Amino acid sequence: MRDAIISGELPLGSKLSEQRLADALGVSRSPVRDALAALQSEGLVTISPKRGTFVFTPDLRIVDELCEHRAIIETAALRLGIERNHDGLMLGLERSCAAMQRAVDANDTLGYTLGDYHFHNAIVESPGNRSIVRTYDSMMSPLKALRTHLFIFMKEKAARSMSEHISIIEACRVKDTGLAVSCLGEHIGHLADAYRAKISCEEPGKEMRAVEHM
């Protein structure tokens, strides 16, 4: 279910049926209920006793706070990665960027979002600090789902995103830590900017109208 939300198979704001999920997965409702409770703790679903269970619908404050949290972790990890593991950092960034470029060439939006995830994960893993990785993983699921939503359902363009990733790589290559951190911070902030711009163009509630799934 987590993968279905992050990939966009279960869109943001969609209503979830325990019974339909159980039938689709070939299990009883009890493990589905437990899984939904776990996903609620990750911020991916909202469970309301009177209304039902829904894939999360982020408001702007939540998105801003998540992006701010993400920027704090990633920029700190990038500083350490450049200092401690420059070769490993560059290898991870360049491989991920190449995968994103192949996805752009193939018009593979989901492939692009996957490459983008690996790019940022390479930054977080580069210092070799397991505590940083655990903290990052625990808060990233809603942002991964939002990123997929922006690229697939809201048609956010990949051109600016690719350019920003390349700028980060070039700054890291020459070990210009200040520039790399600045580029990364601006890049992360653009996720919130894109979401704000898109929903401001929609009628209230239109972009997140609940549709029952599974």
Short mmCIF file of C-alpha atoms in Angstrom, two decimals:
data_model
loop_
_atom_site.label_atom_id
_atom_site.label_comp_id
_atom_site.label_asym_id
_atom_site.label_seq_id
_atom_site.Cartn_x
_atom_site.Cartn_y
_atom_site.Cartn_z
CA MET A 1 0.00 0.00 0.00
CA ARG A 2 2.88 2.35 0.74
CA ASP A 3 4.33 1.75 -2.73
CA ALA A 4 0.88 2.27 -4.32
CA ILE A 5 0.55 5.66 -2.63
CA ILE A 6 4.09 6.78 -3.44
CA SER A 7 3.80 5.66 -7.07
CA GLY A 8 0.48 7.47 -7.53
CA GLU A 9 -1.57 4.30 -8.03
CA LEU A 10 -3.58 5.50 -5.01
CA PRO A 11 -3.87 9.27 -5.61
CA LEU A 12 -3.65 11.86 -2.87
CA GLY A 13 -7.01 12.34 -1.18
CA SER A 14 -8.53 9.07 -2.41
CA LYS A 15 -10.74 7.09 -0.07
CA LEU A 16 -9.58 3.62 0.89
CA SER A 17 -11.81 0.65 1.60
CA GLU A 18 -10.46 -1.92 4.07
CA GLN A 19 -12.51 -4.67 2.49
CA ARG A 20 -11.46 -3.87 -1.07
CA LEU A 21 -7.82 -3.68 -0.01
CA ALA A 22 -8.15 -7.01 1.80
CA ASP A 23 -9.75 -8.63 -1.25
CA ALA A 24 -7.09 -7.20 -3.59
CA LEU A 25 -4.25 -8.39 -1.36
CA GLY A 26 -5.82 -11.76 -0.52
CA VAL A 27 -5.76 -11.21 3.24
CA SER A 28 -8.23 -10.56 6.04
CA ARG A 29 -9.19 -7.06 7.13
CA SER A 30 -7.15 -7.28 10.34
CA PRO A 31 -3.66 -6.98 8.73
CA VAL A 32 -5.00 -4.30 6.39
CA ARG A 33 -6.22 -2.34 9.41
CA ASP A 34 -2.80 -2.71 11.07
CA ALA A 35 -1.05 -1.60 7.88
CA LEU A 36 -3.27 1.48 7.56
CA ALA A 37 -2.49 2.41 11.18
CA ALA A 38 1.23 2.14 10.40
CA LEU A 39 0.79 4.28 7.28
CA GLN A 40 -1.06 6.88 9.35
CA SER A 41 1.97 7.09 11.66
CA GLU A 42 4.11 7.78 8.56
CA GLY A 43 1.75 10.53 7.47
CA LEU A 44 0.55 8.71 4.34
CA VAL A 45 -3.08 8.11 5.34
CA THR A 46 -5.66 9.84 7.50
CA ILE A 47 -8.13 7.71 9.47
CA SER A 48 -11.36 9.34 10.60
CA PRO A 49 -13.88 7.24 12.59
CA LYS A 50 -16.81 9.05 10.99
CA ARG A 51 -15.56 9.64 7.45
CA GLY A 52 -13.30 6.67 6.72
CA THR A 53 -9.69 6.26 5.62
CA PHE A 54 -8.08 8.49 3.01
CA VAL A 55 -4.70 8.86 1.37
CA PHE A 56 -3.26 12.01 2.93
CA THR A 57 -4.07 15.42 1.50
CA PRO A 58 -1.21 17.77 2.37
CA ASP A 59 -1.91 21.38 3.20
CA LEU A 60 0.65 24.06 2.46
CA ARG A 61 1.86 24.32 6.05
CA ILE A 62 2.61 20.57 6.18
CA VAL A 63 4.42 20.72 2.84
CA ASP A 64 6.47 23.73 3.93
CA GLU A 65 7.42 22.05 7.21
CA LEU A 66 8.36 18.77 5.52
CA CYS A 67 10.50 20.57 2.95
CA GLU A 68 12.19 22.62 5.67
CA HIS A 69 12.93 19.44 7.65
CA ARG A 70 14.22 17.74 4.52
CA ALA A 71 16.47 20.69 3.67
CA ILE A 72 18.01 20.68 7.15
CA ILE A 73 18.88 16.98 6.88
CA GLU A 74 20.06 16.97 3.26
CA THR A 75 22.21 20.10 3.40
CA ALA A 76 23.92 18.87 6.56
CA ALA A 77 24.49 15.46 4.96
CA LEU A 78 25.86 17.10 1.81
CA ARG A 79 28.44 19.09 3.78
CA LEU A 80 29.60 15.92 5.51
CA GLY A 81 29.52 13.88 2.30
CA ILE A 82 31.76 16.33 0.44
CA GLU A 83 34.19 16.31 3.35
CA ARG A 84 34.21 12.59 4.18
CA ASN A 85 33.23 10.68 1.05
CA HIS A 86 33.58 12.85 -2.02
CA ASP A 87 34.21 10.00 -4.47
CA GLY A 88 31.26 7.95 -3.22
CA LEU A 89 28.99 10.99 -3.24
CA MET A 90 29.89 11.86 -6.82
CA LEU A 91 29.38 8.29 -8.00
CA GLY A 92 25.89 8.16 -6.49
CA LEU A 93 24.88 11.59 -7.82
CA GLU A 94 26.16 10.94 -11.35
CA ARG A 95 24.51 7.52 -11.61
CA SER A 96 21.19 8.90 -10.42
CA CYS A 97 21.35 11.90 -12.73
CA ALA A 98 22.08 9.63 -15.69
CA ALA A 99 19.03 7.53 -14.79
CA MET A 100 16.89 10.67 -14.62
CA GLN A 101 18.13 11.79 -18.04
CA ARG A 102 17.25 8.39 -19.53
CA ALA A 103 13.78 8.70 -17.99
CA VAL A 104 13.35 12.19 -19.47
CA ASP A 105 14.39 10.90 -22.91
CA ALA A 106 11.89 8.04 -22.60
CA ASN A 107 9.13 10.30 -21.23
CA ASP A 108 9.06 8.01 -18.18
CA THR A 109 7.72 10.23 -15.40
CA LEU A 110 7.68 7.54 -12.73
CA GLY A 111 11.23 6.55 -13.68
CA TYR A 112 12.26 10.17 -13.26
CA THR A 113 10.81 10.39 -9.77
CA LEU A 114 12.63 7.16 -8.85
CA GLY A 115 15.93 8.56 -10.13
CA ASP A 116 15.28 11.76 -8.20
CA TYR A 117 14.77 9.73 -5.02
CA HIS A 118 18.06 7.88 -5.55
CA PHE A 119 19.84 11.20 -6.16
CA HIS A 120 18.78 12.62 -2.83
CA ASN A 121 19.27 9.32 -1.06
CA ALA A 122 22.89 9.34 -2.31
CA ILE A 123 23.37 12.67 -0.55
CA VAL A 124 21.92 11.40 2.72
CA GLU A 125 23.91 8.16 2.66
CA SER A 126 27.24 9.73 1.66
CA PRO A 127 28.48 10.65 5.18
CA GLY A 128 27.98 7.05 6.37
CA ASN A 129 25.87 8.15 9.34
CA ARG A 130 23.13 5.57 9.97
CA SER A 131 21.22 7.82 12.36
CA ILE A 132 20.83 10.46 9.64
CA VAL A 133 19.61 7.83 7.18
CA ARG A 134 17.01 6.48 9.63
CA THR A 135 15.71 9.95 10.40
CA TYR A 136 15.47 10.80 6.72
CA ASP A 137 13.69 7.58 5.80
CA SER A 138 11.13 8.08 8.57
CA MET A 139 9.91 11.39 7.12
CA MET A 140 10.34 10.94 3.37
CA SER A 141 7.28 8.89 2.35
CA PRO A 142 4.82 11.83 2.19
CA LEU A 143 7.31 13.89 0.18
CA LYS A 144 7.92 11.03 -2.27
CA ALA A 145 4.15 10.73 -2.80
CA LEU A 146 3.80 14.49 -3.25
CA ARG A 147 6.67 14.55 -5.75
CA THR A 148 5.02 11.80 -7.80
CA HIS A 149 1.73 13.70 -7.68
CA LEU A 150 3.37 16.87 -8.95
CA PHE A 151 5.17 15.21 -11.84
CA ILE A 152 2.37 12.85 -12.94
CA PHE A 153 -0.96 14.41 -12.03
CA MET A 154 -0.04 18.09 -12.04
CA LYS A 155 2.34 17.81 -15.02
CA GLU A 156 5.24 19.56 -13.34
CA LYS A 157 8.04 19.86 -15.90
CA ALA A 158 11.32 18.01 -15.42
CA ALA A 159 13.53 20.52 -17.29
CA ARG A 160 14.11 22.86 -14.35
CA SER A 161 14.52 19.92 -12.00
CA MET A 162 17.22 18.37 -14.20
CA SER A 163 19.06 21.68 -14.45
CA GLU A 164 19.05 22.04 -10.67
CA HIS A 165 20.39 18.52 -10.16
CA ILE A 166 23.21 19.22 -12.59
CA SER A 167 24.08 22.44 -10.76
CA ILE A 168 24.34 20.52 -7.49
CA ILE A 169 26.61 17.94 -9.11
CA GLU A 170 28.92 20.55 -10.62
CA ALA A 171 29.28 22.36 -7.30
CA CYS A 172 30.02 19.07 -5.54
CA ARG A 173 32.54 18.09 -8.20
CA VAL A 174 34.75 21.10 -7.42
CA LYS A 175 34.03 20.81 -3.68
CA ASP A 176 32.36 24.20 -3.53
CA THR A 177 30.37 23.29 -0.42
CA GLY A 178 28.71 26.67 0.00
CA LEU A 179 27.39 26.71 -3.56
CA ALA A 180 26.32 23.04 -3.41
CA VAL A 181 24.35 23.61 -0.22
CA SER A 182 22.76 26.76 -1.63
CA CYS A 183 21.70 24.98 -4.84
CA LEU A 184 20.33 22.04 -2.88
CA GLY A 185 18.34 24.25 -0.52
CA GLU A 186 16.76 26.16 -3.40
CA HIS A 187 15.99 22.93 -5.22
CA ILE A 188 14.18 21.44 -2.22
CA GLY A 189 12.21 24.64 -1.70
CA HIS A 190 10.89 24.47 -5.25
CA LEU A 191 8.83 21.39 -4.36
CA ALA A 192 6.72 23.48 -1.98
CA ASP A 193 6.66 26.35 -4.48
CA ALA A 194 5.40 24.05 -7.25
CA TYR A 195 2.66 22.63 -5.05
CA ARG A 196 1.56 26.10 -3.95
CA ALA A 197 1.46 27.37 -7.53
CA LYS A 198 -0.49 24.40 -8.80
CA ILE A 199 -3.21 24.33 -6.16
CA SER A 200 -3.67 28.09 -6.38
CA CYS A 201 -4.74 27.60 -10.01
CA GLU A 202 -7.40 25.03 -9.11
CA GLU A 203 -10.88 25.43 -7.76
CA PRO A 204 -11.09 24.72 -4.01
CA GLY A 205 -11.12 20.96 -3.49
CA LYS A 206 -10.91 20.16 -7.20
CA GLU A 207 -7.33 18.98 -7.19
CA MET A 208 -7.87 16.62 -4.25
CA ARG A 209 -11.42 15.37 -4.81
CA ALA A 210 -11.82 12.05 -3.02
CA VAL A 211 -12.23 8.99 -5.20
CA GLU A 212 -12.76 5.58 -3.63
CA HIS A 213 -10.01 3.09 -4.39
CA MET A 214 -9.75 -0.61 -3.69
#
